[in-house]
Amino acid sequence: MGKRKEVAFEEKVSLVEEYLAGRLRMREAARRAGVGHTTMESWISRYRSEGISALEENGNRSKRKYSEDFKRQVAEEYLSGQGSSMAIAEKYHLRSGNLVLDWVKAYHERNSKRERGGTIMRNDHTIEERLEAVLACLEGGRALQEVAQAHQVAVQTLRSWVKKYQELGPAGLEDRRGKRLADQTPRSRDEALRIENARLKKENELLKMELYLRKKVQELERGDR
């Protein structure tokens, strides 16, 4: 395997700024630098979050340390669909999206083991399961801790679902982990109609699911009395 190419600081800055100004595509910037797409993305993310100095070689710079609580917060934001790894890295001025993914992996490994009380945490809840849990909190009058244990989810994650539901409705509970925010600008009238029809269809499905689950929660509450 060939030796990894070292890119001069000035060249990194120039390519990143050309990309941000819209004069270069990501692929072309990476090609000119002789690096992979992921490396180029990392430079751009670091530049956005920390400025030009972030592109300097950091072999002699001390590594920043992060608390376990902060790592868990970042992982749960990613898992609850609050942004891509790159977006979250920029939000918290982290070095790259890969660091976020490392923390998510560690979070998965911890939650795959038995936690207090013998409860095993899951991270593969469907939108229907998320909505059912949220409605159990908001309309069933049940405590977050109780609902979290019943649905095998961390309390912090459930709290995030509730917040998203209150802000965006059922659509806020969609699993968008690892997905970039797509550019939804239509390129033609037909494409605009297709996008709008798909959005309305999805919205209708979510409303039907919400009504069904509201009824289900109410029936369960009547049965408990």
mmCIF file of C-alpha atoms in Angstrom:
data_model
loop_
_atom_site.group_PDB
_atom_site.id
_atom_site.type_symbol
_atom_site.label_atom_id
_atom_site.label_comp_id
_atom_site.label_asym_id
_atom_site.label_seq_id
_atom_site.Cartn_x
_atom_site.Cartn_y
_atom_site.Cartn_z
ATOM 1 C CA MET A 1 0.000 0.000 0.000
ATOM 2 C CA GLY A 2 1.370 3.434 -0.918
ATOM 3 C CA LYS A 3 2.275 6.032 1.622
ATOM 4 C CA ARG A 4 -0.599 8.308 2.557
ATOM 5 C CA LYS A 5 -0.340 11.651 0.803
ATOM 6 C CA GLU A 6 0.362 14.659 3.002
ATOM 7 C CA VAL A 7 -1.635 17.695 1.910
ATOM 8 C CA ALA A 8 -0.273 21.152 2.648
ATOM 9 C CA PHE A 9 -2.280 23.329 5.005
ATOM 10 C CA GLU A 10 -2.729 26.046 2.359
ATOM 11 C CA GLU A 11 -4.045 23.510 -0.155
ATOM 12 C CA LYS A 12 -6.564 22.150 2.347
ATOM 13 C CA VAL A 13 -7.855 25.646 3.090
ATOM 14 C CA SER A 14 -8.064 26.526 -0.596
ATOM 15 C CA LEU A 15 -10.009 23.390 -1.537
ATOM 16 C CA VAL A 16 -12.401 23.665 1.407
ATOM 17 C CA GLU A 17 -13.127 27.314 0.673
ATOM 18 C CA GLU A 18 -13.619 26.582 -3.023
ATOM 19 C CA TYR A 19 -16.134 23.889 -2.093
ATOM 20 C CA LEU A 20 -17.994 26.106 0.387
ATOM 21 C CA ALA A 21 -18.180 28.874 -2.207
ATOM 22 C CA GLY A 22 -19.862 26.457 -4.606
ATOM 23 C CA ARG A 23 -17.026 26.482 -7.126
ATOM 24 C CA LEU A 24 -16.002 22.859 -6.566
ATOM 25 C CA ARG A 25 -17.922 19.637 -6.086
ATOM 26 C CA MET A 26 -16.971 17.388 -3.187
ATOM 27 C CA ARG A 27 -15.678 14.652 -5.504
ATOM 28 C CA GLU A 28 -13.486 17.059 -7.460
ATOM 29 C CA ALA A 29 -12.074 18.642 -4.288
ATOM 30 C CA ALA A 30 -11.187 15.196 -2.922
ATOM 31 C CA ARG A 31 -9.607 14.208 -6.261
ATOM 32 C CA ARG A 32 -7.419 17.306 -6.354
ATOM 33 C CA ALA A 33 -6.265 16.689 -2.790
ATOM 34 C CA GLY A 34 -5.643 13.018 -3.514
ATOM 35 C CA VAL A 35 -7.766 11.938 -0.538
ATOM 36 C CA GLY A 36 -10.993 10.030 -0.026
ATOM 37 C CA HIS A 37 -14.469 11.527 0.121
ATOM 38 C CA THR A 38 -14.686 10.916 3.890
ATOM 39 C CA THR A 39 -11.447 12.780 4.565
ATOM 40 C CA MET A 40 -12.646 15.739 2.524
ATOM 41 C CA GLU A 41 -15.937 15.772 4.435
ATOM 42 C CA SER A 42 -13.997 15.756 7.690
ATOM 43 C CA TRP A 43 -11.921 18.785 6.648
ATOM 44 C CA ILE A 44 -15.060 20.692 5.706
ATOM 45 C CA SER A 45 -16.789 19.813 8.972
ATOM 46 C CA ARG A 46 -13.750 20.864 11.019
ATOM 47 C CA TYR A 47 -13.414 24.114 9.084
ATOM 48 C CA ARG A 48 -17.073 24.962 9.675
ATOM 49 C CA SER A 49 -16.958 24.186 13.380
ATOM 50 C CA GLU A 50 -13.498 25.488 14.354
ATOM 51 C CA GLY A 51 -12.279 27.684 11.529
ATOM 52 C CA ILE A 52 -9.083 27.592 9.479
ATOM 53 C CA SER A 53 -6.868 26.515 12.378
ATOM 54 C CA ALA A 54 -8.705 23.176 12.547
ATOM 55 C CA LEU A 55 -7.041 22.141 9.281
ATOM 56 C CA GLU A 56 -3.529 22.362 10.706
ATOM 57 C CA GLU A 57 -1.750 19.143 11.578
ATOM 58 C CA ASN A 58 -2.569 18.441 15.204
ATOM 59 C CA GLY A 59 0.066 15.914 16.169
ATOM 60 C CA ASN A 60 1.322 18.129 18.998
ATOM 61 C CA ARG A 61 -2.060 19.408 20.110
ATOM 62 C CA SER A 62 -3.534 17.839 23.209
ATOM 63 C CA LYS A 63 -6.641 15.775 22.655
ATOM 64 C CA ARG A 64 -9.870 17.183 24.000
ATOM 65 C CA LYS A 65 -11.517 15.046 26.643
ATOM 66 C CA TYR A 66 -15.272 14.525 26.878
ATOM 67 C CA SER A 67 -17.373 13.282 29.763
ATOM 68 C CA GLU A 68 -19.363 10.051 29.487
ATOM 69 C CA ASP A 69 -22.577 12.059 29.964
ATOM 70 C CA PHE A 70 -21.710 14.245 26.990
ATOM 71 C CA LYS A 71 -20.863 11.236 24.817
ATOM 72 C CA ARG A 72 -24.177 9.630 25.745
ATOM 73 C CA GLN A 73 -26.059 12.848 24.944
ATOM 74 C CA VAL A 74 -24.442 13.060 21.510
ATOM 75 C CA ALA A 75 -25.144 9.376 20.782
ATOM 76 C CA GLU A 76 -28.800 9.721 21.784
ATOM 77 C CA GLU A 77 -29.244 12.808 19.613
ATOM 78 C CA TYR A 78 -27.927 10.849 16.645
ATOM 79 C CA LEU A 79 -30.064 7.793 17.420
ATOM 80 C CA SER A 80 -33.217 9.873 17.815
ATOM 81 C CA GLY A 81 -32.731 11.354 14.340
ATOM 82 C CA GLN A 82 -31.740 14.886 15.324
ATOM 83 C CA GLY A 83 -29.098 15.100 12.621
ATOM 84 C CA SER A 84 -26.437 13.280 10.655
ATOM 85 C CA SER A 85 -23.105 12.461 12.284
ATOM 86 C CA MET A 86 -21.500 15.388 10.440
ATOM 87 C CA ALA A 87 -24.248 17.840 11.464
ATOM 88 C CA ILE A 88 -23.962 16.835 15.120
ATOM 89 C CA ALA A 89 -20.159 17.050 14.965
ATOM 90 C CA GLU A 90 -20.436 20.611 13.670
ATOM 91 C CA LYS A 91 -23.032 21.501 16.309
ATOM 92 C CA TYR A 92 -20.716 20.479 19.150
ATOM 93 C CA HIS A 93 -17.422 21.480 17.463
ATOM 94 C CA LEU A 94 -16.192 17.887 17.293
ATOM 95 C CA ARG A 95 -13.334 16.871 15.040
ATOM 96 C CA SER A 96 -15.394 14.712 12.688
ATOM 97 C CA GLY A 97 -18.570 12.722 12.198
ATOM 98 C CA ASN A 98 -16.557 9.556 12.766
ATOM 99 C CA LEU A 99 -16.119 10.533 16.413
ATOM 100 C CA VAL A 100 -19.908 10.698 16.765
ATOM 101 C CA LEU A 101 -20.231 7.245 15.190
ATOM 102 C CA ASP A 102 -17.598 5.863 17.570
ATOM 103 C CA TRP A 103 -19.641 7.102 20.524
ATOM 104 C CA VAL A 104 -22.820 5.651 19.031
ATOM 105 C CA LYS A 105 -21.107 2.274 18.679
ATOM 106 C CA ALA A 106 -19.983 2.390 22.319
ATOM 107 C CA TYR A 107 -23.514 3.384 23.342
ATOM 108 C CA HIS A 108 -24.923 0.369 21.485
ATOM 109 C CA GLU A 109 -22.450 -1.952 23.155
ATOM 110 C CA ARG A 110 -23.364 -0.694 26.625
ATOM 111 C CA ASN A 111 -27.104 -0.894 26.025
ATOM 112 C CA SER A 112 -26.915 -4.389 24.559
ATOM 113 C CA LYS A 113 -25.971 -5.666 28.002
ATOM 114 C CA ARG A 114 -28.400 -6.107 30.836
ATOM 115 C CA GLU A 115 -28.934 -2.884 32.750
ATOM 116 C CA ARG A 116 -30.323 -2.306 36.222
ATOM 117 C CA GLY A 117 -33.397 -4.392 36.956
ATOM 118 C CA GLY A 118 -32.582 -6.861 34.189
ATOM 119 C CA THR A 119 -34.002 -4.653 31.410
ATOM 120 C CA ILE A 120 -32.357 -4.927 27.994
ATOM 121 C CA MET A 121 -32.388 -1.701 26.007
ATOM 122 C CA ARG A 122 -33.397 -1.808 22.342
ATOM 123 C CA ASN A 123 -32.467 0.596 19.575
ATOM 124 C CA ASP A 124 -34.606 -0.708 16.716
ATOM 125 C CA HIS A 125 -38.047 0.670 17.612
ATOM 126 C CA THR A 126 -40.435 1.208 14.706
ATOM 127 C CA ILE A 127 -42.233 4.526 14.318
ATOM 128 C CA GLU A 128 -45.419 2.819 15.542
ATOM 129 C CA GLU A 129 -43.675 1.671 18.730
ATOM 130 C CA ARG A 130 -42.237 5.138 19.305
ATOM 131 C CA LEU A 131 -45.622 6.769 18.837
ATOM 132 C CA GLU A 132 -47.289 4.278 21.168
ATOM 133 C CA ALA A 133 -44.697 5.028 23.869
ATOM 134 C CA VAL A 134 -45.092 8.790 23.453
ATOM 135 C CA LEU A 135 -48.884 8.640 23.664
ATOM 136 C CA ALA A 136 -48.647 6.437 26.748
ATOM 137 C CA CYS A 137 -46.742 9.301 28.400
ATOM 138 C CA LEU A 138 -48.829 12.202 27.120
ATOM 139 C CA GLU A 139 -52.315 10.724 27.164
ATOM 140 C CA GLY A 140 -52.007 7.659 29.347
ATOM 141 C CA GLY A 141 -50.593 9.676 32.221
ATOM 142 C CA ARG A 142 -47.798 7.188 32.859
ATOM 143 C CA ALA A 143 -44.361 8.194 34.164
ATOM 144 C CA LEU A 144 -41.428 8.348 31.756
ATOM 145 C CA GLN A 145 -39.488 5.753 33.742
ATOM 146 C CA GLU A 146 -42.380 3.288 33.656
ATOM 147 C CA VAL A 147 -42.976 3.695 29.919
ATOM 148 C CA ALA A 148 -39.247 3.536 29.173
ATOM 149 C CA GLN A 149 -38.902 0.208 30.975
ATOM 150 C CA ALA A 150 -41.995 -1.214 29.284
ATOM 151 C CA HIS A 151 -40.702 -0.264 25.837
ATOM 152 C CA GLN A 152 -37.046 -1.142 26.512
ATOM 153 C CA VAL A 153 -35.745 2.322 25.769
ATOM 154 C CA ALA A 154 -33.533 4.748 27.689
ATOM 155 C CA VAL A 155 -35.439 7.465 29.563
ATOM 156 C CA GLN A 156 -33.430 10.182 27.798
ATOM 157 C CA THR A 157 -34.320 8.726 24.407
ATOM 158 C CA LEU A 158 -38.007 8.558 25.317
ATOM 159 C CA ARG A 159 -37.872 12.162 26.508
ATOM 160 C CA SER A 160 -36.392 13.099 23.129
ATOM 161 C CA TRP A 161 -39.235 11.288 21.318
ATOM 162 C CA VAL A 162 -41.821 13.181 23.363
ATOM 163 C CA LYS A 163 -40.151 16.496 22.568
ATOM 164 C CA LYS A 164 -39.957 15.684 18.854
ATOM 165 C CA TYR A 165 -43.612 14.643 18.795
ATOM 166 C CA GLN A 166 -44.675 17.866 20.498
ATOM 167 C CA GLU A 167 -42.671 19.918 17.997
ATOM 168 C CA LEU A 168 -43.330 18.051 14.745
ATOM 169 C CA GLY A 169 -46.130 15.561 15.350
ATOM 170 C CA PRO A 170 -45.786 11.893 14.312
ATOM 171 C CA ALA A 171 -43.337 12.810 11.537
ATOM 172 C CA GLY A 172 -40.843 13.836 14.207
ATOM 173 C CA LEU A 173 -40.576 10.200 15.286
ATOM 174 C CA GLU A 174 -39.276 8.917 11.962
ATOM 175 C CA ASP A 175 -35.926 7.158 12.191
ATOM 176 C CA ARG A 176 -33.463 9.313 10.267
ATOM 177 C CA ARG A 177 -30.263 7.909 11.691
ATOM 178 C CA GLY A 178 -27.267 8.385 9.441
ATOM 179 C CA LYS A 179 -29.299 10.111 6.725
ATOM 180 C CA ARG A 180 -28.278 13.418 5.236
ATOM 181 C CA LEU A 181 -30.859 16.173 4.971
ATOM 182 C CA ALA A 182 -31.878 15.675 1.376
ATOM 183 C CA ASP A 183 -32.105 18.585 -1.005
ATOM 184 C CA GLN A 184 -35.825 18.648 -1.688
ATOM 185 C CA THR A 185 -35.774 21.470 -4.257
ATOM 186 C CA PRO A 186 -37.713 20.051 -7.244
ATOM 187 C CA ARG A 187 -36.070 20.223 -10.645
ATOM 188 C CA SER A 188 -39.333 20.251 -12.600
ATOM 189 C CA ARG A 189 -43.056 20.694 -12.074
ATOM 190 C CA ASP A 190 -43.652 16.935 -12.350
ATOM 191 C CA GLU A 191 -40.982 16.243 -9.753
ATOM 192 C CA ALA A 192 -42.500 18.854 -7.438
ATOM 193 C CA LEU A 193 -45.880 17.124 -7.724
ATOM 194 C CA ARG A 194 -44.355 13.708 -7.012
ATOM 195 C CA ILE A 195 -42.569 15.033 -3.923
ATOM 196 C CA GLU A 196 -45.725 16.707 -2.645
ATOM 197 C CA ASN A 197 -47.897 13.636 -3.298
ATOM 198 C CA ALA A 198 -45.421 11.401 -1.488
ATOM 199 C CA ARG A 199 -45.336 13.816 1.435
ATOM 200 C CA LEU A 200 -49.126 13.972 1.691
ATOM 201 C CA LYS A 201 -49.426 10.187 1.466
ATOM 202 C CA LYS A 202 -46.881 9.725 4.250
ATOM 203 C CA GLU A 203 -48.581 12.383 6.362
ATOM 204 C CA ASN A 204 -51.943 10.658 5.912
ATOM 205 C CA GLU A 205 -50.488 7.301 6.961
ATOM 206 C CA LEU A 206 -48.974 8.844 10.084
ATOM 207 C CA LEU A 207 -52.258 10.511 11.032
ATOM 208 C CA LYS A 208 -54.121 7.208 10.674
ATOM 209 C CA MET A 209 -51.528 5.479 12.840
ATOM 210 C CA GLU A 210 -51.768 8.251 15.430
ATOM 211 C CA LEU A 211 -55.566 7.961 15.641
ATOM 212 C CA TYR A 212 -55.367 4.187 15.975
ATOM 213 C CA LEU A 213 -52.795 4.350 18.747
ATOM 214 C CA ARG A 214 -54.691 7.084 20.596
ATOM 215 C CA LYS A 215 -57.723 4.799 20.628
ATOM 216 C CA LYS A 216 -55.585 1.870 21.762
ATOM 217 C CA VAL A 217 -54.098 3.855 24.663
ATOM 218 C CA GLN A 218 -57.561 5.034 25.742
ATOM 219 C CA GLU A 219 -58.876 1.463 25.692
ATOM 220 C CA LEU A 220 -55.945 0.280 27.796
ATOM 221 C CA GLU A 221 -56.504 3.070 30.303
ATOM 222 C CA ARG A 222 -60.206 2.199 30.624
ATOM 223 C CA GLY A 223 -59.248 -1.422 31.173
ATOM 224 C CA ASP A 224 -56.914 -0.489 34.048
ATOM 225 C CA ARG A 225 -59.635 1.310 35.971
#
